[in-house]
């Protein structure tokens, strides 16, 4: 039985008439991708690749100015739309602040898209070039940096397409690159006419815009002939124009766009006017609907209104669906080689492929071993983050990881822990957007600027629990970290208590792991104990239990709960087999071992590593945390029901212990002995 969605979509695919004709999917197909089952989405993507003829392997250069957390998130949707349609190698030149560079460097490094190169340019070094220009636009100083691209980009780069972060492509960017061949004479700027009445000066009484040629031009999409601009002394040209106009205008309203237009007003020969479908501007009261007879004619959509997706337009639902398609599109599908275009040598990719090729695919535990080397696309700081550690060097960050089914724990943890938090979330692209809406709708989460949310995108069949922990740990910027799990609520005041313990136990000058005793409740509604005495009372009444007492006593037995009941001072405990407490350690402590995925031994191995490195385990007498009930995870269900899963876990444990013996020698023999006795 055929799927109606698929039949409808295939009818919109144009077949090539000759090898010279470029073929692509219509934007309508793109919208339908979000409406079709995953199988059809993948089929459509594959079909688009086979329909496209081979193209020359000319690299297309794209420049983007991107600063801050929100813009870093927006630029991903732009990049996805470009990657989906492209047939050529791409070289992105991204002018960033330190925040965006940290986020995007990690993202592209882990995305590993073939035939894509990314270079970053420090926006802070450019601020002095434009900081003298007063600017009222919400983009701030970064909205002026396109003016200095001739000076910023490599001197041997001849031409570049410049894009705003709120752009969505509905066609192959090579079509826009080809427009450079249409430049004539002294034309050095390719621009689309501004589609609002802004530069006509009739929007309101006393409205006085910067000078512009008729309606002016929009700078959301620019074609720059850099070599010619340099010969025309562009730097001097725009500076003199800006200085002259600022004497009467006092400030810019639309950032670089005002200055570009003032220059063009004086030098109209510089501009090559692009057809307006190359920059359909979706702000209120624009003439954007005159740019196309049918939505399938669209090339580039520009969400240049502060209202973004809420803008007024007759076809806004179509535009919104197109944007949302890319927003939620699985970025892993874009990791595809280009036909007829050999990629530049990527040593990281080569090493990865070499490592994977050495694995035995007939090994029953092959999938477990492969997961250890899987590179998961990672978007750090998905939401705004603003936190400076305390100056007394005692600050501590709570570290945890979660998937979509644990989102409900976030608000509760934020209420219990006022300090900084670093969270790794294992999500699909669509789930990441659901999380974003959830977080932005939560007063509790939005009130906290000190929570770092790091998205690790789904890939493979296992939950990469230790990779997630490592991602969250690497983003800790405090001297200490409390290694927790998302299902635990720390006691009220634990943050301050741990900071005091740092001083009391001289953590800065010793290798200690401070153990926070773990308890659990089977009740979904719990009157959370506000003191140790209250907790002991609930323990005696059977409302609380020591964690995993009924199913895995060994995991926390060395904490010595009997001693903890009456303890008033910290006490040291010895490592024992299968010990897996929740601890606070210094930030430089070892990471988790990635070979352990899903359920089983992921924390045990880490605690063993701490012991091998001679950390002391010290139990805090007035600290506690409580595990809240939840449905069994998919991985624990697999562990319980799948014998091969358990066999592979046992194999991985043995290999880990052998590695420990090689690394730590005679001191590691006790781990082998403990396992044999367990």
XYZ file of C-alpha atoms in Angstrom:
678
model
C 0.000 0.000 0.000
C 1.462 3.359 -0.983
C 1.740 6.202 1.459
C -0.258 9.237 0.259
C 2.348 11.603 1.654
C 5.055 9.914 -0.400
C 3.010 9.857 -3.611
C 2.170 13.538 -3.249
C 5.775 14.452 -2.644
C 7.209 12.410 -5.515
C 4.896 14.181 -7.903
C 6.676 17.415 -7.093
C 10.184 16.203 -7.994
C 11.508 17.636 -11.271
C 13.548 15.149 -13.302
C 16.682 16.395 -15.103
C 16.239 17.168 -18.809
C 19.968 17.265 -19.444
C 23.160 16.898 -17.409
C 23.580 20.669 -17.361
C 20.255 21.353 -15.634
C 20.411 21.633 -11.848
C 17.719 19.645 -10.091
C 16.472 19.971 -6.539
C 13.476 19.157 -4.443
C 10.779 21.776 -4.236
C 10.326 23.530 -0.876
C 6.952 21.789 -0.634
C 8.751 18.466 -0.262
C 10.810 19.914 2.541
C 7.686 20.891 4.449
C 6.290 17.412 3.961
C 9.380 15.861 5.540
C 8.143 16.909 8.952
C 4.773 15.305 8.194
C 6.064 11.965 6.876
C 7.311 8.927 8.818
C 11.109 8.750 9.190
C 11.369 6.117 6.435
C 9.908 8.490 3.852
C 12.030 11.412 5.073
C 15.164 9.330 4.507
C 13.869 8.112 1.140
C 13.200 11.653 -0.027
C 16.661 12.756 1.030
C 18.244 9.827 -0.810
C 16.110 10.529 -3.865
C 17.236 14.153 -3.929
C 20.858 13.029 -3.964
C 20.401 10.628 -6.879
C 18.490 13.212 -8.887
C 21.210 15.827 -8.568
C 23.804 15.692 -11.358
C 27.503 15.907 -10.569
C 28.729 19.448 -10.045
C 32.245 20.919 -10.101
C 33.970 20.663 -6.747
C 34.302 24.413 -6.373
C 34.243 25.526 -2.761
C 31.556 28.020 -1.820
C 32.549 30.518 0.866
C 29.960 31.720 3.378
C 30.495 34.378 6.066
C 28.279 34.703 9.132
C 28.461 36.955 12.184
C 27.296 35.041 15.249
C 27.538 36.091 18.887
C 25.972 34.713 22.045
C 23.954 31.666 23.014
C 20.733 32.358 21.102
C 22.440 33.247 17.819
C 24.539 30.068 18.108
C 21.306 28.110 18.261
C 19.759 30.024 15.341
C 22.747 29.550 13.055
C 22.375 25.762 13.246
C 19.020 25.935 11.442
C 20.569 28.100 8.729
C 23.466 25.665 8.330
C 21.106 22.681 8.145
C 19.111 24.299 5.348
C 22.303 25.040 3.401
C 23.714 21.530 3.934
C 20.486 19.835 2.897
C 20.476 21.350 -0.587
C 24.189 21.818 -1.263
C 26.202 19.901 -3.890
C 29.515 21.679 -3.348
C 32.160 21.815 -0.650
C 31.499 24.631 1.796
C 33.844 26.875 3.739
C 32.160 28.766 6.561
C 33.873 31.896 7.879
C 32.225 32.672 11.212
C 32.907 35.883 13.118
C 32.145 35.051 16.741
C 32.489 36.145 20.309
C 34.173 33.661 22.677
C 30.818 32.138 23.657
C 29.694 31.330 20.126
C 33.127 30.079 19.124
C 33.205 27.633 22.048
C 29.745 26.326 21.145
C 30.144 26.168 17.368
C 33.686 24.785 17.357
C 32.473 21.853 19.444
C 29.361 21.438 17.301
C 31.171 21.296 13.953
C 33.961 19.128 15.363
C 31.438 16.529 16.522
C 29.124 16.937 13.522
C 31.886 15.702 11.180
C 30.180 16.728 7.935
C 32.313 15.858 4.886
C 33.469 18.650 2.584
C 32.791 21.349 5.173
C 35.508 23.573 6.596
C 34.936 26.119 9.352
C 37.203 28.995 10.355
C 36.517 31.335 13.251
C 37.441 35.001 13.582
C 37.536 36.762 16.940
C 34.849 39.443 17.060
C 36.483 41.026 20.112
C 39.461 41.989 17.953
C 37.095 43.784 15.567
C 35.090 45.770 18.087
C 37.424 48.764 17.977
C 36.778 49.008 14.222
C 33.056 49.719 14.711
C 32.545 50.613 18.387
C 32.660 54.324 17.525
C 29.344 53.982 15.639
C 26.250 54.511 17.855
C 23.734 51.766 17.013
C 20.124 51.399 18.196
C 19.548 48.005 16.551
C 18.963 44.976 18.807
C 21.968 43.225 17.223
C 24.268 45.643 19.041
C 27.901 46.026 18.040
C 27.892 42.681 16.223
C 25.337 44.078 13.767
C 28.062 46.355 12.384
C 30.783 43.769 11.781
C 29.837 42.909 8.206
C 31.328 46.297 7.329
C 34.855 45.063 8.112
C 34.809 41.711 6.299
C 37.290 42.906 3.660
C 39.782 43.435 6.477
C 38.779 40.389 8.541
C 38.642 37.588 5.982
C 41.803 36.136 4.389
C 43.376 38.552 1.873
C 43.413 35.865 -0.828
C 39.657 35.227 -0.518
C 38.091 36.815 -3.576
C 34.361 36.475 -2.968
C 31.960 35.422 -0.264
C 28.242 35.087 0.443
C 27.326 36.867 3.674
C 24.264 35.667 5.586
C 22.345 36.703 8.687
C 21.654 33.928 11.202
C 17.872 34.218 10.657
C 18.052 32.981 7.065
C 16.564 29.720 5.735
C 17.581 28.314 2.343
C 15.040 26.566 0.112
C 17.476 25.824 -2.720
C 21.097 24.976 -3.430
C 23.391 27.815 -2.371
C 25.408 27.136 -5.541
C 22.641 28.902 -7.475
C 23.303 32.064 -5.491
C 27.074 31.649 -5.880
C 26.570 31.497 -9.652
C 25.110 35.028 -9.595
C 28.637 36.402 -9.112
C 29.148 35.739 -12.844
C 26.437 38.298 -13.605
C 28.316 41.180 -11.959
C 29.334 43.815 -14.495
C 31.580 46.856 -14.456
C 32.320 48.063 -10.944
C 29.582 46.044 -9.274
C 30.938 44.606 -6.026
C 27.816 44.143 -3.853
C 24.941 41.794 -4.618
C 21.824 42.801 -2.661
C 18.054 42.433 -2.690
C 15.895 45.542 -2.496
C 14.468 46.270 0.935
C 10.855 45.078 0.950
C 9.536 47.433 3.625
C 8.893 51.182 3.349
C 11.550 51.954 5.964
C 13.895 53.964 3.736
C 10.994 55.818 2.073
C 10.553 57.626 5.388
C 6.756 57.380 5.536
C 6.192 54.836 8.307
C 5.285 57.433 10.921
C 5.356 61.164 11.510
C 8.887 62.596 11.675
C 10.368 59.226 10.597
C 13.850 60.065 9.292
C 15.815 57.096 7.958
C 19.380 57.040 6.673
C 19.823 57.975 2.992
C 19.190 55.165 0.547
C 18.675 54.608 -3.161
C 14.865 54.538 -3.517
C 13.636 51.683 -1.241
C 17.180 50.819 -0.240
C 18.669 47.341 0.121
C 18.494 44.641 2.793
C 21.805 43.234 4.031
C 20.525 39.866 5.320
C 21.985 38.300 2.158
C 25.036 39.918 0.531
C 27.310 38.852 -2.287
C 30.708 40.491 -1.738
C 33.463 40.688 -4.348
C 36.196 41.110 -1.771
C 39.139 41.578 -4.123
C 37.425 44.441 -5.972
C 36.174 46.018 -2.759
C 39.723 46.132 -1.426
C 40.926 47.811 -4.623
C 38.135 50.400 -4.232
C 39.407 51.113 -0.688
C 36.123 49.964 0.846
C 37.316 50.591 4.391
C 37.890 54.262 3.733
C 34.704 54.563 1.693
C 32.287 53.316 4.351
C 34.087 55.095 7.193
C 33.931 58.497 5.514
C 30.260 57.956 4.668
C 29.392 56.892 8.222
C 31.247 59.834 9.773
C 29.459 62.283 7.479
C 25.962 60.879 8.071
C 26.396 60.485 11.829
C 26.859 64.233 12.127
C 23.132 64.585 11.458
C 21.701 61.094 12.105
C 23.511 60.615 15.466
C 23.132 56.800 15.355
C 22.211 53.902 13.101
C 18.797 52.280 13.431
C 19.423 49.195 11.293
C 23.129 48.699 12.042
C 25.356 47.908 9.015
C 22.382 48.136 6.644
C 22.110 51.909 7.138
C 25.774 52.431 6.269
C 25.730 50.083 3.277
C 22.749 52.011 1.917
C 24.332 55.396 2.497
C 27.412 54.263 0.548
C 25.237 52.904 -2.293
C 23.266 56.165 -2.402
C 26.517 57.963 -3.186
C 27.881 55.169 -5.409
C 24.983 53.336 -7.089
C 27.348 51.659 -9.573
C 28.596 49.394 -6.745
C 25.431 47.336 -6.457
C 24.120 44.436 -8.484
C 20.442 44.079 -7.611
C 19.462 40.485 -6.914
C 15.977 39.131 -7.670
C 13.975 39.458 -4.492
C 13.386 35.724 -4.134
C 16.988 35.586 -2.885
C 15.928 37.423 0.272
C 12.187 37.203 0.973
C 11.891 39.426 4.019
C 9.225 38.335 6.455
C 8.751 41.395 8.588
C 5.347 43.056 9.009
C 4.183 45.446 6.277
C 6.655 44.256 3.609
C 6.121 43.653 -0.099
C 7.528 40.114 0.240
C 4.464 38.572 -1.404
C 5.409 40.320 -4.659
C 8.647 38.266 -4.785
C 7.025 35.035 -5.855
C 4.038 33.818 -7.844
C 4.083 30.487 -6.055
C 5.843 29.408 -2.870
C 7.828 26.892 -4.928
C 9.638 29.889 -6.512
C 11.270 30.773 -3.203
C 15.028 30.614 -2.764
C 15.829 32.252 0.581
C 13.567 33.216 3.478
C 14.661 35.931 5.890
C 13.002 36.137 9.307
C 14.106 39.726 9.772
C 11.342 40.811 12.126
C 11.889 40.709 15.907
C 8.591 38.759 15.893
C 10.307 35.956 13.909
C 7.773 33.111 13.432
C 4.859 35.289 14.587
C 5.196 37.684 11.667
C 2.174 38.538 9.502
C 2.234 37.109 5.983
C -0.324 35.386 3.776
C 1.870 32.298 3.471
C 3.380 32.404 6.955
C 2.198 28.861 7.757
C 4.155 27.513 4.809
C 7.232 29.522 5.772
C 6.924 28.437 9.386
C 6.626 24.768 8.445
C 9.651 25.024 6.181
C 11.660 26.581 9.005
C 10.444 24.026 11.555
C 11.355 21.205 9.184
C 15.002 22.234 9.311
C 14.809 23.126 12.976
C 13.816 19.556 13.870
C 15.603 17.794 11.014
C 18.032 15.047 12.073
C 21.426 16.649 11.522
C 23.091 13.229 11.412
C 21.497 12.663 7.982
C 23.596 15.531 6.646
C 26.838 13.613 7.248
C 26.975 12.515 3.637
C 29.755 12.483 1.101
C 29.325 14.632 -2.011
C 29.157 12.780 -5.333
C 32.192 13.503 -7.473
C 33.777 15.752 -4.850
C 36.526 14.119 -2.789
C 36.680 15.677 0.674
C 39.812 17.208 2.122
C 41.666 14.824 4.376
C 40.172 14.937 7.855
C 42.595 13.218 10.216
C 39.991 12.828 12.969
C 37.608 11.112 10.566
C 40.397 8.960 9.148
C 41.499 7.838 12.603
C 37.922 7.045 13.561
C 37.369 4.957 10.443
C 40.648 3.123 11.042
C 39.630 2.336 14.644
C 36.201 1.097 13.589
C 37.664 -1.041 10.813
C 39.802 -2.852 13.401
C 36.712 -4.019 15.277
C 35.411 -7.504 14.549
C 31.880 -7.182 13.176
C 31.240 -10.841 13.986
C 31.950 -10.226 17.665
C 28.643 -10.659 19.590
C 29.601 -7.499 21.516
C 30.461 -5.482 18.396
C 27.708 -2.888 18.957
C 28.905 -2.272 22.516
C 32.467 -1.781 21.368
C 31.445 0.451 18.479
C 29.468 2.792 20.730
C 32.642 3.648 22.620
C 33.988 5.333 19.468
C 30.784 6.884 18.163
C 31.113 10.652 17.783
C 27.873 12.231 18.947
C 27.012 15.670 17.593
C 27.102 17.979 20.616
C 25.624 21.443 21.123
C 27.014 22.975 24.304
C 25.093 25.671 26.191
C 21.840 25.290 24.293
C 20.362 28.051 26.487
C 21.844 31.238 27.861
C 24.385 30.662 30.645
C 25.863 33.282 32.911
C 27.849 32.371 35.981
C 31.171 33.291 37.524
C 32.489 30.974 40.271
C 32.746 32.421 43.770
C 36.061 34.056 44.597
C 36.788 31.871 47.635
C 37.692 28.798 45.505
C 35.099 26.583 47.191
C 32.430 26.641 44.498
C 30.879 23.376 43.337
C 28.774 22.417 40.296
C 26.146 19.677 40.304
C 26.703 17.355 37.319
C 24.015 15.075 35.869
C 22.680 13.640 32.612
C 19.178 12.894 31.374
C 16.917 12.052 28.469
C 13.506 13.398 27.502
C 11.605 11.238 29.993
C 13.309 12.914 32.967
C 12.617 16.575 32.130
C 10.142 16.803 35.001
C 13.051 16.516 37.477
C 14.715 19.750 36.381
C 12.523 22.198 38.264
C 12.679 20.162 41.462
C 16.480 19.938 41.351
C 16.729 23.687 40.754
C 14.627 24.273 43.863
C 16.882 22.022 45.943
C 20.254 23.185 44.585
C 20.918 26.906 44.190
C 24.475 26.522 42.897
C 25.642 26.050 39.304
C 24.494 22.952 37.399
C 25.937 21.249 34.311
C 23.514 18.930 32.499
C 24.005 16.737 29.438
C 20.743 15.906 27.661
C 20.486 12.988 25.221
C 17.917 14.122 22.655
C 16.956 13.989 19.013
C 16.778 17.263 17.063
C 12.994 17.314 17.459
C 13.243 16.571 21.195
C 15.767 19.387 21.598
C 13.133 21.812 20.347
C 10.542 20.324 22.708
C 13.004 20.811 25.555
C 13.599 24.403 24.473
C 9.866 25.147 24.574
C 9.576 23.410 27.956
C 12.456 25.388 29.452
C 11.314 28.729 28.033
C 7.853 28.095 29.484
C 9.204 27.382 32.968
C 9.536 30.321 35.345
C 11.803 28.230 37.577
C 14.260 27.346 34.813
C 14.214 30.777 33.183
C 15.033 32.385 36.531
C 18.288 30.428 36.640
C 21.217 31.660 34.578
C 23.671 29.233 36.170
C 22.404 26.016 34.576
C 24.331 24.821 31.525
C 22.268 22.620 29.183
C 24.398 20.607 26.759
C 22.613 18.663 24.028
C 24.186 15.385 22.910
C 22.240 14.226 19.858
C 20.941 10.683 19.646
C 22.768 8.139 17.561
C 22.997 4.380 17.895
C 21.001 1.957 20.019
C 22.572 2.519 23.460
C 22.236 5.309 25.995
C 25.815 6.675 26.188
C 25.593 7.425 29.905
C 29.298 7.922 30.557
C 29.845 10.062 27.487
C 27.015 12.289 28.737
C 28.617 12.538 32.169
C 31.939 13.465 30.596
C 30.348 16.160 28.423
C 28.720 17.726 31.494
C 31.955 17.440 33.515
C 34.046 19.160 30.847
C 31.823 22.261 31.041
C 32.249 22.682 34.794
C 33.970 25.991 35.556
C 34.092 25.676 39.360
C 36.947 24.052 41.326
C 34.704 21.175 42.479
C 31.867 19.091 41.107
C 29.184 16.975 42.704
C 28.609 13.923 40.503
C 24.919 13.177 40.848
C 22.150 11.571 38.794
C 18.999 13.265 37.543
C 16.646 11.079 39.623
C 18.094 12.337 42.920
C 16.980 15.371 44.869
C 19.824 16.738 47.003
C 18.952 17.866 50.497
C 18.100 21.531 50.907
C 21.302 23.429 51.659
C 23.654 20.763 50.265
C 25.360 23.319 48.023
C 26.493 25.466 50.948
C 27.291 22.409 53.067
C 29.640 21.038 50.395
C 31.381 24.393 50.059
C 32.035 24.470 53.801
C 33.313 20.888 53.622
C 35.860 21.965 51.004
C 37.526 24.149 53.622
C 36.992 21.812 56.555
C 38.556 18.808 54.791
C 41.276 20.742 52.948
C 40.067 19.536 49.556
C 42.433 21.846 47.696
C 45.486 20.032 49.001
C 44.283 16.425 49.175
C 42.725 13.795 46.925
C 39.356 13.165 48.490
C 35.984 12.038 47.221
C 33.290 13.282 49.597
C 30.462 10.750 49.780
C 26.881 12.021 50.001
C 24.794 9.121 51.442
C 22.011 8.060 49.093
C 18.460 7.087 50.059
C 15.334 6.329 48.088
C 11.588 6.515 48.354
C 8.954 4.475 46.542
C 6.425 7.275 46.949
C 5.845 9.764 44.143
C 4.648 12.305 46.704
C 7.200 12.740 49.462
C 7.406 15.241 52.283
C 11.084 15.912 51.756
C 13.000 15.753 55.069
C 14.450 19.116 56.022
C 17.010 17.697 58.460
C 18.956 14.537 59.226
C 16.708 13.878 62.226
C 13.627 14.052 60.017
C 15.243 11.730 57.481
C 16.086 9.167 60.171
C 12.506 9.294 61.368
C 11.223 8.558 57.849
C 13.826 5.813 57.507
C 12.549 4.162 60.689
C 8.931 4.465 59.531
C 9.683 2.819 56.190
C 8.986 5.926 54.128
C 12.641 5.970 53.067
C 15.242 3.254 52.477
C 18.979 3.246 51.917
C 19.467 3.376 48.170
C 19.041 0.067 46.360
C 18.980 -1.804 49.670
C 16.519 -4.347 48.285
C 18.172 -5.046 44.926
C 21.860 -4.047 45.044
C 23.093 -3.754 48.624
C 26.768 -3.858 47.643
C 26.525 -0.621 45.684
C 26.283 1.548 48.799
C 26.996 -0.766 51.737
C 30.567 0.606 52.240
C 29.012 3.994 53.118
C 28.217 2.319 56.460
C 24.739 3.702 57.089
C 24.711 2.344 60.640
C 27.672 4.548 61.491
C 26.221 7.485 59.571
C 23.085 7.505 61.745
C 25.039 8.746 64.755
C 28.059 10.332 63.087
C 28.734 13.997 63.769
C 32.069 14.265 61.982
C 33.233 13.068 58.555
C 34.604 9.522 58.507
C 36.716 7.597 56.033
C 35.538 4.365 54.394
C 37.436 1.833 52.303
C 36.698 0.890 48.735
C 34.909 -2.429 48.278
C 33.804 -4.302 45.184
C 30.836 -2.733 43.318
C 30.950 0.435 45.438
C 29.213 3.266 43.536
C 28.529 6.236 45.830
C 27.691 9.756 44.696
C 30.674 11.975 45.389
C 32.057 15.478 45.254
C 35.549 15.672 43.767
C 37.912 18.221 42.319
C 37.314 19.268 38.737
C 40.538 17.562 37.615
C 39.366 14.101 38.679
C 39.299 11.318 36.024
C 36.480 11.042 33.523
C 34.092 8.107 33.220
C 35.005 5.139 31.017
C 33.019 5.312 27.755
C 32.966 1.573 27.132
C 30.123 1.262 29.649
C 26.846 2.255 28.032
C 23.247 1.771 29.038
C 22.860 -0.034 32.344
C 25.593 -1.612 34.427
C 28.985 -0.747 35.898
C 29.131 2.789 34.546
C 29.617 4.373 38.011
C 31.352 1.343 39.586
C 34.220 1.638 37.101
C 34.635 5.331 37.850
C 34.797 4.816 41.614
C 37.331 2.036 41.056
C 39.428 4.476 39.032
C 39.283 7.034 41.849
C 40.443 4.398 44.318
C 43.270 3.335 42.010
C 44.408 6.965 41.950
C 44.447 6.914 45.759
C 41.446 9.105 46.445
C 40.165 8.888 50.011
C 36.434 8.228 50.363
C 35.085 10.427 53.146
C 31.419 10.218 54.166
C 29.765 13.487 55.132
C 27.735 13.097 58.362
C 25.063 15.706 57.633
C 24.581 15.302 53.888
C 22.035 13.194 52.052
C 20.219 12.815 48.750
C 17.012 10.963 47.881
C 16.221 8.993 44.753
C 12.733 9.654 43.418
C 10.709 6.812 41.828
C 10.326 6.488 38.067
C 9.474 3.883 35.443
C 12.321 1.471 34.588
C 14.621 2.757 31.885
C 14.825 1.062 28.497
C 18.414 -0.006 29.204
C 17.724 -1.693 32.534
C 14.891 -3.580 30.857
C 17.319 -4.765 28.174
C 19.824 -5.785 30.857
C 17.236 -7.853 32.680
C 15.712 -9.499 29.613
C 18.660 -9.942 27.255
C 21.247 -12.580 28.153
C 23.687 -11.359 25.490
C 23.553 -7.877 27.013
C 24.657 -9.331 30.366
C 27.356 -11.456 28.726
C 28.789 -8.410 26.945
C 28.728 -6.353 30.117
C 30.695 -9.087 31.894
C 33.217 -9.099 29.036
C 33.627 -5.333 29.193
C 34.128 -5.497 32.963
C 36.910 -8.059 32.567
C 38.615 -5.966 29.894
C 38.358 -2.856 32.059
C 39.977 -4.700 34.980
C 42.777 -5.907 32.721
C 43.339 -2.314 31.617
C 43.458 -1.259 35.259
C 46.109 -3.899 35.946
C 48.251 -2.639 33.084
C 47.915 0.976 34.199
C 48.231 0.621 37.958
C 50.209 -2.603 38.298
C 50.268 -4.564 41.537
C 47.921 -2.092 43.294
C 45.115 -3.075 40.903
C 45.160 -6.765 41.807
C 42.582 -6.167 44.523
C 39.997 -5.250 41.869
C 40.413 -8.645 40.204
C 40.157 -10.361 43.579
C 37.090 -8.390 44.587
C 35.350 -9.349 41.342
C 36.183 -13.029 41.790
C 34.747 -12.949 45.303
C 31.553 -11.134 44.316
